[in-house]
Short mmCIF file of the C-alpha atoms (twelve columns), coordinates in Angstrom:
data_MODEL
# 
_entry.id   MODEL 
# 
loop_
_atom_site.group_PDB 
_atom_site.id 
_atom_site.type_symbol 
_atom_site.label_atom_id 
_atom_site.label_alt_id 
_atom_site.label_comp_id 
_atom_site.label_asym_id 
_atom_site.label_seq_id 
_atom_site.Cartn_x 
_atom_site.Cartn_y 
_atom_site.Cartn_z 
_atom_site.pdbx_PDB_model_num 
ATOM 1   C CA . MET A 1   72.597  126.130 100.679 1 
ATOM 2   C CA . LYS A 2   72.453  123.243 103.151 1 
ATOM 3   C CA . ILE A 3   74.185  119.928 102.448 1 
ATOM 4   C CA . HIS A 4   74.241  116.828 104.629 1 
ATOM 5   C CA . ILE A 5   76.695  114.048 103.811 1 
ATOM 6   C CA . ASN A 6   76.581  110.482 105.042 1 
ATOM 7   C CA . ALA A 7   80.282  109.590 104.836 1 
ATOM 8   C CA . ARG A 8   80.294  105.946 105.867 1 
ATOM 9   C CA . SER A 9   83.251  105.202 103.597 1 
ATOM 10  C CA . GLY A 10  86.703  104.327 104.912 1 
ATOM 11  C CA . LEU A 11  89.598  106.676 105.577 1 
ATOM 12  C CA . GLY A 12  91.091  106.105 102.119 1 
ATOM 13  C CA . ASP A 13  87.941  107.184 100.273 1 
ATOM 14  C CA . SER A 14  87.515  110.058 102.723 1 
ATOM 15  C CA . VAL A 15  90.931  111.435 101.709 1 
ATOM 16  C CA . TYR A 16  89.650  111.846 98.143  1 
ATOM 17  C CA . PHE A 17  86.185  113.042 99.087  1 
ATOM 18  C CA . LEU A 18  87.741  115.625 101.425 1 
ATOM 19  C CA . SER A 19  89.537  117.267 98.491  1 
ATOM 20  C CA . VAL A 20  86.261  117.451 96.538  1 
ATOM 21  C CA . LEU A 21  84.471  118.895 99.575  1 
ATOM 22  C CA . GLN A 22  87.197  121.522 99.915  1 
ATOM 23  C CA . SER A 23  86.566  122.491 96.293  1 
ATOM 24  C CA . ILE A 24  82.797  122.728 96.900  1 
ATOM 25  C CA . VAL A 25  83.261  124.808 100.058 1 
ATOM 26  C CA . GLN A 26  85.755  127.100 98.323  1 
ATOM 27  C CA . THR A 27  83.283  127.956 95.549  1 
ATOM 28  C CA . ASN A 28  80.139  128.143 97.719  1 
ATOM 29  C CA . LYS A 29  80.818  130.635 100.493 1 
ATOM 30  C CA . GLU A 30  77.260  130.485 101.888 1 
ATOM 31  C CA . LEU A 31  77.352  126.720 102.279 1 
ATOM 32  C CA . CYS A 32  76.009  125.138 105.479 1 
ATOM 33  C CA . LEU A 33  77.567  121.674 105.714 1 
ATOM 34  C CA . SER A 34  76.930  118.758 108.077 1 
ATOM 35  C CA . LEU A 35  78.514  115.298 108.034 1 
ATOM 36  C CA . PHE A 36  77.812  111.914 109.575 1 
ATOM 37  C CA . CYS A 37  81.025  109.855 109.774 1 
ATOM 38  C CA . TRP A 38  83.195  107.501 111.823 1 
ATOM 39  C CA . ASN A 39  86.008  108.427 114.220 1 
ATOM 40  C CA . ALA A 40  88.779  108.892 111.647 1 
ATOM 41  C CA . GLY A 41  86.428  110.836 109.374 1 
ATOM 42  C CA . VAL A 42  85.478  113.157 112.231 1 
ATOM 43  C CA . GLU A 43  89.089  114.271 112.540 1 
ATOM 44  C CA . LEU A 44  89.797  114.301 108.816 1 
ATOM 45  C CA . PHE A 45  86.714  116.293 107.781 1 
ATOM 46  C CA . GLY A 46  87.368  118.568 110.757 1 
ATOM 47  C CA . MET A 47  90.266  119.950 108.692 1 
ATOM 48  C CA . LEU A 48  87.774  121.691 106.398 1 
ATOM 49  C CA . GLU A 49  87.531  125.469 106.641 1 
ATOM 50  C CA . PRO A 50  85.027  126.680 107.664 1 
ATOM 51  C CA . LYS A 51  84.543  123.679 109.925 1 
ATOM 52  C CA . PRO A 52  81.298  121.783 109.261 1 
ATOM 53  C CA . ALA A 53  78.924  120.403 111.858 1 
ATOM 54  C CA . ILE A 54  79.985  116.785 112.358 1 
ATOM 55  C CA . ILE A 55  78.026  113.925 113.907 1 
ATOM 56  C CA . ASN A 56  80.154  110.999 115.084 1 
ATOM 57  C CA . ALA A 57  78.654  107.711 113.913 1 
ATOM 58  C CA . ASN A 58  79.899  106.048 117.107 1 
ATOM 59  C CA . ASP A 59  77.359  108.151 119.027 1 
ATOM 60  C CA . ILE A 60  74.523  106.714 116.953 1 
ATOM 61  C CA . VAL A 61  72.744  103.387 117.184 1 
ATOM 62  C CA . SER A 62  70.153  101.946 114.801 1 
ATOM 63  C CA . VAL A 63  67.180  100.275 116.499 1 
ATOM 64  C CA . LEU A 64  64.414  98.621  114.466 1 
ATOM 65  C CA . GLY A 65  65.214  100.680 111.394 1 
ATOM 66  C CA . LYS A 66  65.310  104.007 113.267 1 
ATOM 67  C CA . THR A 67  68.434  105.988 114.028 1 
ATOM 68  C CA . HIS A 68  68.955  107.215 117.591 1 
ATOM 69  C CA . TYR A 69  71.662  108.761 119.701 1 
ATOM 70  C CA . LYS A 70  73.125  106.131 122.029 1 
ATOM 71  C CA . HIS A 71  72.587  108.343 125.056 1 
ATOM 72  C CA . ASP A 72  69.072  109.389 124.020 1 
ATOM 73  C CA . THR A 73  66.330  107.131 125.405 1 
ATOM 74  C CA . ALA A 74  63.614  109.322 123.881 1 
ATOM 75  C CA . GLY A 75  64.545  108.053 120.414 1 
ATOM 76  C CA . VAL A 76  65.220  111.349 118.652 1 
ATOM 77  C CA . SER A 77  66.294  110.699 115.065 1 
ATOM 78  C CA . VAL A 78  69.661  112.111 114.079 1 
ATOM 79  C CA . PHE A 79  67.949  113.665 111.072 1 
ATOM 80  C CA . ASP A 80  65.597  115.620 113.342 1 
ATOM 81  C CA . THR A 81  68.639  117.633 114.420 1 
ATOM 82  C CA . ILE A 82  69.578  118.387 110.801 1 
ATOM 83  C CA . GLY A 83  66.213  119.541 109.492 1 
ATOM 84  C CA . HIS A 84  65.538  120.230 105.831 1 
ATOM 85  C CA . VAL A 85  68.570  120.213 103.527 1 
ATOM 86  C CA . ASP A 86  69.008  121.087 99.871  1 
ATOM 87  C CA . TYR A 87  71.307  118.155 99.138  1 
ATOM 88  C CA . TYR A 88  71.727  114.826 100.906 1 
ATOM 89  C CA . ILE A 89  74.802  112.922 99.679  1 
ATOM 90  C CA . ASP A 90  75.267  109.270 100.654 1 
ATOM 91  C CA . LEU A 91  78.623  107.582 100.050 1 
ATOM 92  C CA . GLN A 92  78.428  103.858 99.274  1 
ATOM 93  C CA . PRO A 93  74.974  103.289 100.843 1 
ATOM 94  C CA . SER A 94  73.557  99.816  101.396 1 
ATOM 95  C CA . GLU A 95  70.074  98.374  101.807 1 
ATOM 96  C CA . ARG A 96  70.451  98.226  105.583 1 
ATOM 97  C CA . TYR A 97  70.214  102.043 105.741 1 
ATOM 98  C CA . ARG A 98  66.962  102.292 103.745 1 
ATOM 99  C CA . ALA A 99  64.957  103.614 106.732 1 
ATOM 100 C CA . GLU A 100 67.511  106.358 107.364 1 
ATOM 101 C CA . VAL A 101 67.451  107.510 103.745 1 
ATOM 102 C CA . LEU A 102 63.654  107.629 103.709 1 
ATOM 103 C CA . ALA A 103 63.725  109.721 106.905 1 
ATOM 104 C CA . VAL A 104 65.856  112.463 105.364 1 
ATOM 105 C CA . ASP A 105 64.039  115.679 104.453 1 
ATOM 106 C CA . ALA A 106 66.028  116.712 101.381 1 
ATOM 107 C CA . LYS A 107 65.255  118.470 98.117  1 
ATOM 108 C CA . VAL A 108 67.728  116.229 96.267  1 
ATOM 109 C CA . LYS A 109 69.128  112.861 97.377  1 
ATOM 110 C CA . ILE A 110 72.388  111.693 95.816  1 
ATOM 111 C CA . ALA A 111 74.258  108.402 96.132  1 
ATOM 112 C CA . VAL A 112 77.793  107.465 95.131  1 
ATOM 113 C CA . ASN A 113 78.257  103.751 94.385  1 
ATOM 114 C CA . PRO A 114 75.012  102.551 96.044  1 
ATOM 115 C CA . GLU A 115 73.975  98.917  96.273  1 
ATOM 116 C CA . PRO A 116 71.626  98.150  93.330  1 
ATOM 117 C CA . SER A 117 68.713  97.379  95.671  1 
ATOM 118 C CA . CYS A 118 68.624  100.929 97.040  1 
ATOM 119 C CA . GLU A 119 69.304  102.990 93.902  1 
ATOM 120 C CA . SER A 120 65.610  103.895 93.615  1 
ATOM 121 C CA . LEU A 121 65.827  105.855 96.895  1 
ATOM 122 C CA . TYR A 122 67.953  108.556 95.268  1 
ATOM 123 C CA . GLY A 123 67.319  111.174 92.627  1 
ATOM 124 C CA . HIS A 124 70.891  110.900 91.309  1 
ATOM 125 C CA . CYS A 125 73.288  107.946 91.427  1 
ATOM 126 C CA . PHE A 126 76.951  108.187 90.450  1 
ATOM 127 C CA . LYS A 127 78.865  104.960 89.894  1 
ATOM 128 C CA . THR A 128 82.570  104.438 89.388  1 
ATOM 129 C CA . HIS A 129 83.021  103.445 85.741  1 
ATOM 130 C CA . GLU A 130 85.444  100.867 84.419  1 
ATOM 131 C CA . GLY A 131 88.859  102.522 84.300  1 
ATOM 132 C CA . GLU A 132 87.754  105.426 86.511  1 
ATOM 133 C CA . HIS A 133 89.272  106.215 89.911  1 
ATOM 134 C CA . ILE A 134 86.934  106.902 92.849  1 
ATOM 135 C CA . LEU A 135 88.275  110.486 93.028  1 
ATOM 136 C CA . GLN A 136 87.114  111.034 89.448  1 
ATOM 137 C CA . THR A 137 83.654  109.749 90.413  1 
ATOM 138 C CA . TYR A 138 83.442  112.255 93.264  1 
ATOM 139 C CA . ARG A 139 84.564  115.052 90.937  1 
ATOM 140 C CA . ARG A 140 82.026  114.029 88.303  1 
ATOM 141 C CA . MET A 141 79.305  114.238 90.952  1 
ATOM 142 C CA . ALA A 142 80.468  117.676 92.122  1 
ATOM 143 C CA . SER A 143 80.692  119.009 88.554  1 
ATOM 144 C CA . ALA A 144 77.150  117.849 87.755  1 
ATOM 145 C CA . LEU A 145 75.547  119.208 90.933  1 
ATOM 146 C CA . PHE A 146 77.623  122.238 91.889  1 
ATOM 147 C CA . SER A 147 79.288  123.264 88.591  1 
ATOM 148 C CA . ILE A 148 82.780  122.834 90.066  1 
ATOM 149 C CA . MET A 149 85.480  123.121 87.401  1 
ATOM 150 C CA . ASP A 150 88.757  123.621 89.301  1 
ATOM 151 C CA . TYR A 151 89.556  120.977 91.894  1 
ATOM 152 C CA . ILE A 152 91.925  120.978 94.824  1 
ATOM 153 C CA . GLU A 153 94.294  118.011 94.660  1 
ATOM 154 C CA . PRO A 154 94.156  115.506 97.555  1 
ATOM 155 C CA . GLY A 155 96.787  116.108 100.202 1 
ATOM 156 C CA . ARG A 156 96.005  119.592 101.491 1 
ATOM 157 C CA . PHE A 157 96.191  118.595 105.151 1 
ATOM 158 C CA . VAL A 158 96.731  121.268 107.791 1 
ATOM 159 C CA . VAL A 159 98.735  120.001 110.771 1 
ATOM 160 C CA . SER A 160 99.121  122.128 113.899 1 
ATOM 161 C CA . ASN A 161 102.545 123.497 114.864 1 
ATOM 162 C CA . GLU A 162 102.276 121.601 118.130 1 
ATOM 163 C CA . MET A 163 101.847 118.271 116.338 1 
ATOM 164 C CA . SER A 164 104.618 119.085 113.859 1 
ATOM 165 C CA . HIS A 165 107.051 119.804 116.705 1 
ATOM 166 C CA . LYS A 166 106.007 116.606 118.482 1 
ATOM 167 C CA . ILE A 167 106.734 114.455 115.422 1 
ATOM 168 C CA . ASP A 168 110.001 116.289 114.652 1 
ATOM 169 C CA . LYS A 169 111.169 115.611 118.199 1 
ATOM 170 C CA . SER A 170 110.234 111.919 117.968 1 
ATOM 171 C CA . ILE A 171 112.079 111.499 114.660 1 
ATOM 172 C CA . ALA A 172 115.167 113.276 116.006 1 
ATOM 173 C CA . LEU A 173 115.252 110.832 118.924 1 
ATOM 174 C CA . LEU A 174 114.991 107.877 116.534 1 
ATOM 175 C CA . GLN A 175 117.709 109.130 114.192 1 
ATOM 176 C CA . ARG A 176 120.155 109.837 117.028 1 
ATOM 177 C CA . GLY A 177 121.974 112.413 114.944 1 
ATOM 178 C CA . ALA A 178 122.479 110.084 111.950 1 
ATOM 179 C CA . ASP A 179 119.909 111.843 109.707 1 
ATOM 180 C CA . ARG A 180 118.869 108.599 107.981 1 
ATOM 181 C CA . PRO A 181 115.908 108.615 105.557 1 
ATOM 182 C CA . ILE A 182 112.642 107.464 107.148 1 
ATOM 183 C CA . VAL A 183 110.534 104.685 105.650 1 
ATOM 184 C CA . CYS A 184 107.054 104.362 107.106 1 
ATOM 185 C CA . ILE A 185 105.816 100.747 107.209 1 
ATOM 186 C CA . HIS A 186 102.109 100.008 107.701 1 
ATOM 187 C CA . PRO A 187 101.538 96.218  107.821 1 
ATOM 188 C CA . GLY A 188 97.983  96.269  109.180 1 
ATOM 189 C CA . ALA A 189 94.498  96.400  107.679 1 
ATOM 190 C CA . LYS A 190 91.039  95.957  109.120 1 
ATOM 191 C CA . ASP A 191 90.174  93.497  106.324 1 
ATOM 192 C CA . LEU A 192 92.032  90.270  107.018 1 
ATOM 193 C CA . PHE A 193 92.237  89.264  103.338 1 
ATOM 194 C CA . LYS A 194 94.480  92.287  102.695 1 
ATOM 195 C CA . LEU A 195 97.178  91.217  105.161 1 
ATOM 196 C CA . TRP A 196 100.653 90.168  104.037 1 
ATOM 197 C CA . ASP A 197 102.829 87.571  105.796 1 
ATOM 198 C CA . VAL A 198 105.018 89.220  108.468 1 
ATOM 199 C CA . ARG A 199 108.028 87.202  107.231 1 
ATOM 200 C CA . ARG A 200 107.761 89.033  103.917 1 
ATOM 201 C CA . TRP A 201 107.549 92.334  105.733 1 
ATOM 202 C CA . GLY A 202 110.659 91.429  107.714 1 
ATOM 203 C CA . ALA A 203 112.535 90.554  104.523 1 
ATOM 204 C CA . VAL A 204 111.542 93.831  102.843 1 
ATOM 205 C CA . VAL A 205 112.456 95.900  105.914 1 
ATOM 206 C CA . ASN A 206 115.891 94.250  106.143 1 
ATOM 207 C CA . TRP A 207 116.489 94.883  102.446 1 
ATOM 208 C CA . LEU A 208 115.548 98.568  102.821 1 
ATOM 209 C CA . VAL A 209 117.972 98.938  105.738 1 
ATOM 210 C CA . ASP A 210 120.844 97.040  104.108 1 
ATOM 211 C CA . THR A 211 120.479 98.561  100.635 1 
ATOM 212 C CA . TYR A 212 119.395 102.146 101.310 1 
ATOM 213 C CA . ASN A 213 120.155 102.654 105.017 1 
ATOM 214 C CA . PHE A 214 116.507 103.480 105.691 1 
ATOM 215 C CA . LEU A 215 115.265 103.959 109.231 1 
ATOM 216 C CA . PRO A 216 112.028 101.903 109.326 1 
ATOM 217 C CA . VAL A 217 109.176 103.222 111.475 1 
ATOM 218 C CA . ILE A 218 106.274 100.775 111.802 1 
ATOM 219 C CA . ILE A 219 102.865 102.370 112.351 1 
ATOM 220 C CA . GLY A 220 99.453  100.944 113.187 1 
ATOM 221 C CA . SER A 221 96.360  101.234 115.328 1 
ATOM 222 C CA . SER A 222 96.255  100.407 119.037 1 
ATOM 223 C CA . LEU A 223 92.704  99.088  118.597 1 
ATOM 224 C CA . ARG A 224 92.236  95.356  118.977 1 
ATOM 225 C CA . PHE A 225 88.935  95.267  117.101 1 
ATOM 226 C CA . ALA A 226 87.142  97.265  114.409 1 
ATOM 227 C CA . GLY A 227 83.550  96.123  114.633 1 
ATOM 228 C CA . ARG A 228 83.865  92.346  114.708 1 
ATOM 229 C CA . LEU A 229 87.235  92.257  112.963 1 
ATOM 230 C CA . PRO A 230 90.487  91.879  114.902 1 
ATOM 231 C CA . ILE A 231 93.137  94.475  114.135 1 
ATOM 232 C CA . LEU A 232 96.555  92.853  114.323 1 
ATOM 233 C CA . ASP A 233 98.695  95.976  113.872 1 
ATOM 234 C CA . ILE A 234 100.551 95.748  117.198 1 
ATOM 235 C CA . PRO A 235 101.364 91.994  117.057 1 
ATOM 236 C CA . SER A 236 102.425 92.398  113.404 1 
ATOM 237 C CA . ALA A 237 104.642 95.372  114.245 1 
ATOM 238 C CA . GLU A 238 106.276 93.480  117.106 1 
ATOM 239 C CA . ALA A 239 106.944 90.481  114.852 1 
ATOM 240 C CA . ILE A 240 108.452 92.653  112.097 1 
ATOM 241 C CA . GLN A 241 110.666 94.370  114.643 1 
ATOM 242 C CA . ARG A 242 112.031 90.980  115.749 1 
ATOM 243 C CA . LEU A 243 112.500 89.805  112.151 1 
ATOM 244 C CA . SER A 244 114.454 92.974  111.362 1 
ATOM 245 C CA . TYR A 245 116.794 92.298  114.294 1 
ATOM 246 C CA . ASP A 246 115.457 95.342  116.139 1 
ATOM 247 C CA . ARG A 247 116.654 97.657  113.381 1 
ATOM 248 C CA . SER A 248 113.125 99.057  113.006 1 
ATOM 249 C CA . PHE A 249 111.097 101.153 115.441 1 
ATOM 250 C CA . ASN A 250 107.634 100.142 116.562 1 
ATOM 251 C CA . PHE A 251 105.291 103.158 116.511 1 
ATOM 252 C CA . ALA A 252 102.117 101.049 116.385 1 
ATOM 253 C CA . GLY A 253 99.602  102.449 118.830 1 
ATOM 254 C CA . ASN A 254 101.136 105.944 118.770 1 
ATOM 255 C CA . THR A 255 99.405  107.164 115.608 1 
ATOM 256 C CA . ASP A 256 95.710  106.721 116.399 1 
ATOM 257 C CA . SER A 257 95.202  110.449 115.851 1 
ATOM 258 C CA . VAL A 258 94.747  111.228 112.142 1 
ATOM 259 C CA . GLU A 259 96.672  114.480 112.589 1 
ATOM 260 C CA . CYS A 260 99.592  112.603 114.170 1 
ATOM 261 C CA . LEU A 261 99.493  110.034 111.378 1 
ATOM 262 C CA . ILE A 262 99.553  112.729 108.691 1 
ATOM 263 C CA . ALA A 263 102.375 114.630 110.417 1 
ATOM 264 C CA . LEU A 264 104.525 111.485 110.614 1 
ATOM 265 C CA . ILE A 265 103.840 110.404 107.024 1 
ATOM 266 C CA . GLN A 266 104.670 113.903 105.738 1 
ATOM 267 C CA . ARG A 267 108.140 113.588 107.326 1 
ATOM 268 C CA . CYS A 268 108.924 110.269 105.587 1 
ATOM 269 C CA . GLN A 269 110.983 109.762 102.454 1 
ATOM 270 C CA . LEU A 270 109.186 106.493 101.608 1 
ATOM 271 C CA . TYR A 271 105.959 104.728 102.595 1 
ATOM 272 C CA . VAL A 272 105.164 101.016 102.188 1 
ATOM 273 C CA . GLY A 273 101.726 99.699  103.125 1 
ATOM 274 C CA . LEU A 274 98.600  97.789  102.218 1 
ATOM 275 C CA . ASP A 275 95.380  99.131  100.708 1 
ATOM 276 C CA . THR A 276 94.394  101.202 103.765 1 
ATOM 277 C CA . GLY A 277 93.666  104.817 104.671 1 
ATOM 278 C CA . PRO A 278 97.256  105.728 105.681 1 
ATOM 279 C CA . THR A 279 98.507  104.529 102.281 1 
ATOM 280 C CA . HIS A 280 96.125  106.899 100.484 1 
ATOM 281 C CA . ILE A 281 97.248  109.713 102.811 1 
ATOM 282 C CA . ALA A 282 100.903 109.031 101.934 1 
ATOM 283 C CA . ALA A 283 100.272 109.150 98.180  1 
ATOM 284 C CA . ALA A 284 98.134  112.285 98.567  1 
ATOM 285 C CA . CYS A 285 101.008 113.924 100.490 1 
ATOM 286 C CA . SER A 286 103.326 113.158 97.511  1 
ATOM 287 C CA . VAL A 287 105.449 110.787 99.597  1 
ATOM 288 C CA . PRO A 288 106.895 108.029 97.355  1 
ATOM 289 C CA . THR A 289 104.452 105.204 98.073  1 
ATOM 290 C CA . VAL A 290 104.487 101.450 97.570  1 
ATOM 291 C CA . GLU A 291 100.999 99.955  97.858  1 
ATOM 292 C CA . LEU A 292 100.498 96.196  98.158  1 
ATOM 293 C CA . PHE A 293 97.079  95.686  96.619  1 
ATOM 294 C CA . LYS A 294 94.919  92.550  96.872  1 
ATOM 295 C CA . ILE A 295 91.673  93.239  95.016  1 
ATOM 296 C CA . GLN A 296 91.042  93.100  91.295  1 
ATOM 297 C CA . THR A 297 90.321  96.784  90.556  1 
ATOM 298 C CA . PRO A 298 93.434  98.802  91.494  1 
ATOM 299 C CA . HIS A 299 92.625  101.392 88.802  1 
ATOM 300 C CA . GLN A 300 89.444  102.299 90.738  1 
ATOM 301 C CA . PHE A 301 90.431  102.148 94.378  1 
ATOM 302 C CA . SER A 302 94.222  102.161 94.717  1 
ATOM 303 C CA . THR A 303 96.213  105.322 95.386  1 
ATOM 304 C CA . TRP A 304 95.403  108.299 93.150  1 
ATOM 305 C CA . ARG A 305 98.836  108.953 91.620  1 
ATOM 306 C CA . ILE A 306 98.847  105.498 90.049  1 
ATOM 307 C CA . GLN A 307 100.028 106.908 86.693  1 
ATOM 308 C CA . GLY A 308 103.118 108.712 87.988  1 
ATOM 309 C CA . ASN A 309 106.442 107.548 89.387  1 
ATOM 310 C CA . ASN A 310 105.399 108.723 92.844  1 
ATOM 311 C CA . THR A 311 103.294 105.608 93.483  1 
ATOM 312 C CA . CYS A 312 103.986 101.939 92.876  1 
ATOM 313 C CA . VAL A 313 100.960 99.611  93.088  1 
ATOM 314 C CA . ILE A 314 101.961 95.972  93.542  1 
ATOM 315 C CA . PRO A 315 99.592  92.983  93.129  1 
ATOM 316 C CA . ALA A 316 100.289 91.331  96.481  1 
ATOM 317 C CA . ASP A 317 98.587  88.061  95.500  1 
ATOM 318 C CA . SER A 318 101.377 87.304  93.039  1 
ATOM 319 C CA . MET A 319 103.967 88.176  95.705  1 
ATOM 320 C CA . ASP A 320 102.420 85.609  98.063  1 
ATOM 321 C CA . ARG A 321 103.563 82.819  95.760  1 
ATOM 322 C CA . LEU A 322 107.230 83.843  95.860  1 
ATOM 323 C CA . THR A 323 109.984 82.825  98.248  1 
ATOM 324 C CA . ASP A 324 111.533 85.522  100.452 1 
ATOM 325 C CA . THR A 325 114.537 85.689  98.102  1 
ATOM 326 C CA . GLN A 326 112.266 86.073  95.071  1 
ATOM 327 C CA . VAL A 327 110.308 88.790  96.883  1 
ATOM 328 C CA . ILE A 328 113.478 90.827  97.405  1 
ATOM 329 C CA . SER A 329 114.550 90.238  93.800  1 
ATOM 330 C CA . THR A 330 111.147 91.585  92.691  1 
ATOM 331 C CA . VAL A 331 111.207 94.519  95.109  1 
ATOM 332 C CA . SER A 332 114.659 95.586  93.940  1 
ATOM 333 C CA . GLN A 333 113.300 96.069  90.404  1 
ATOM 334 C CA . TRP A 334 110.531 98.475  91.412  1 
ATOM 335 C CA . ASP A 335 110.989 101.718 89.486  1 
ATOM 336 C CA . ILE A 336 110.130 103.806 92.530  1 
ATOM 337 C CA . PHE A 337 113.513 102.950 94.092  1 
ATOM 338 C CA . LYS A 338 115.441 103.620 90.901  1 
ATOM 339 C CA . THR A 339 113.687 106.979 90.540  1 
ATOM 340 C CA . HIS A 340 113.946 108.323 94.075  1 
ATOM 341 C CA . PHE A 341 116.828 106.599 95.885  1 
ATOM 342 C CA . SER A 342 120.465 105.577 95.480  1 
ATOM 343 C CA . PRO A 343 121.860 102.446 97.149  1 
ATOM 344 C CA . ILE A 344 124.400 103.083 99.876  1 
ATOM 345 C CA . THR A 345 128.067 102.419 99.082  1 
ATOM 346 C CA . ARG A 346 129.747 100.080 101.525 1 
ATOM 347 C CA . ARG A 347 133.488 100.111 102.232 1 
ATOM 348 C CA . GLY A 348 135.672 97.088  102.461 1 
# 
């Protein structure tokens, strides 16, 4: 059976789709799988065993409705290299990719959460229902098409020994023998509307240090732009470091590798971040996770373990209206801290 997947979704969605793909691969040993995805997806889906054929979307350019390799002046369609497939699965397709979908030679075409204008291009469309998480949508699709019953939970990430040793060494240098708990802070997002004021981040970081003796490690991308959008991870990290009186460590720019990011997050005792891919990775890895969420449907697209005490999803819009003191008063009431951590006892 041959399956081609157009995984244009972000890293967060890919974390959940990866677990469903692992379940499909595990129950279909003769599967021939190919994927079309962005940089982070290339590395993430590369963790599948057996490894699928992966086409990096950054090597592709769309010209006049036709898809070509950037380095190919002859104009060979990416789908010419795939050939006929049994299933073509498109994640969150839009009208702009109509020509690509029509070019696919597939027995069955499937879409997950397509734009309404392009639903007619597919034989099957699966939409995330009210009250349903995106992971449940992916599982519903896999159950209907491939009769999958038992699913692997998100978070089965295989990190090399070399990367594990590298991260362990970095953390040991940061702790300087003190063995303090690590809190991973991710203040960045490629969507500007998701960002939170750095002053609030500074206040939260200082509270975590003063109350729980956390060692804050700030992560983020070294990229300055994602498409047309500026990524402000490094400036934000530098500002938070200053606001925390240099009691936090700036790792922004050192975790561009997905494997490195996963290895670092797996070593943390707490993660605090926005609605971004690393936040979904943290929750999937069962790291206690605080997610500051700014859209209206957290039940659909926030971290998967939303029902348990492992994840705390906070409506960041309401936090924006509070003073720094009120923010800390609110943060201190979050159940995730009461469940997992004990405040430090100070002498004198």
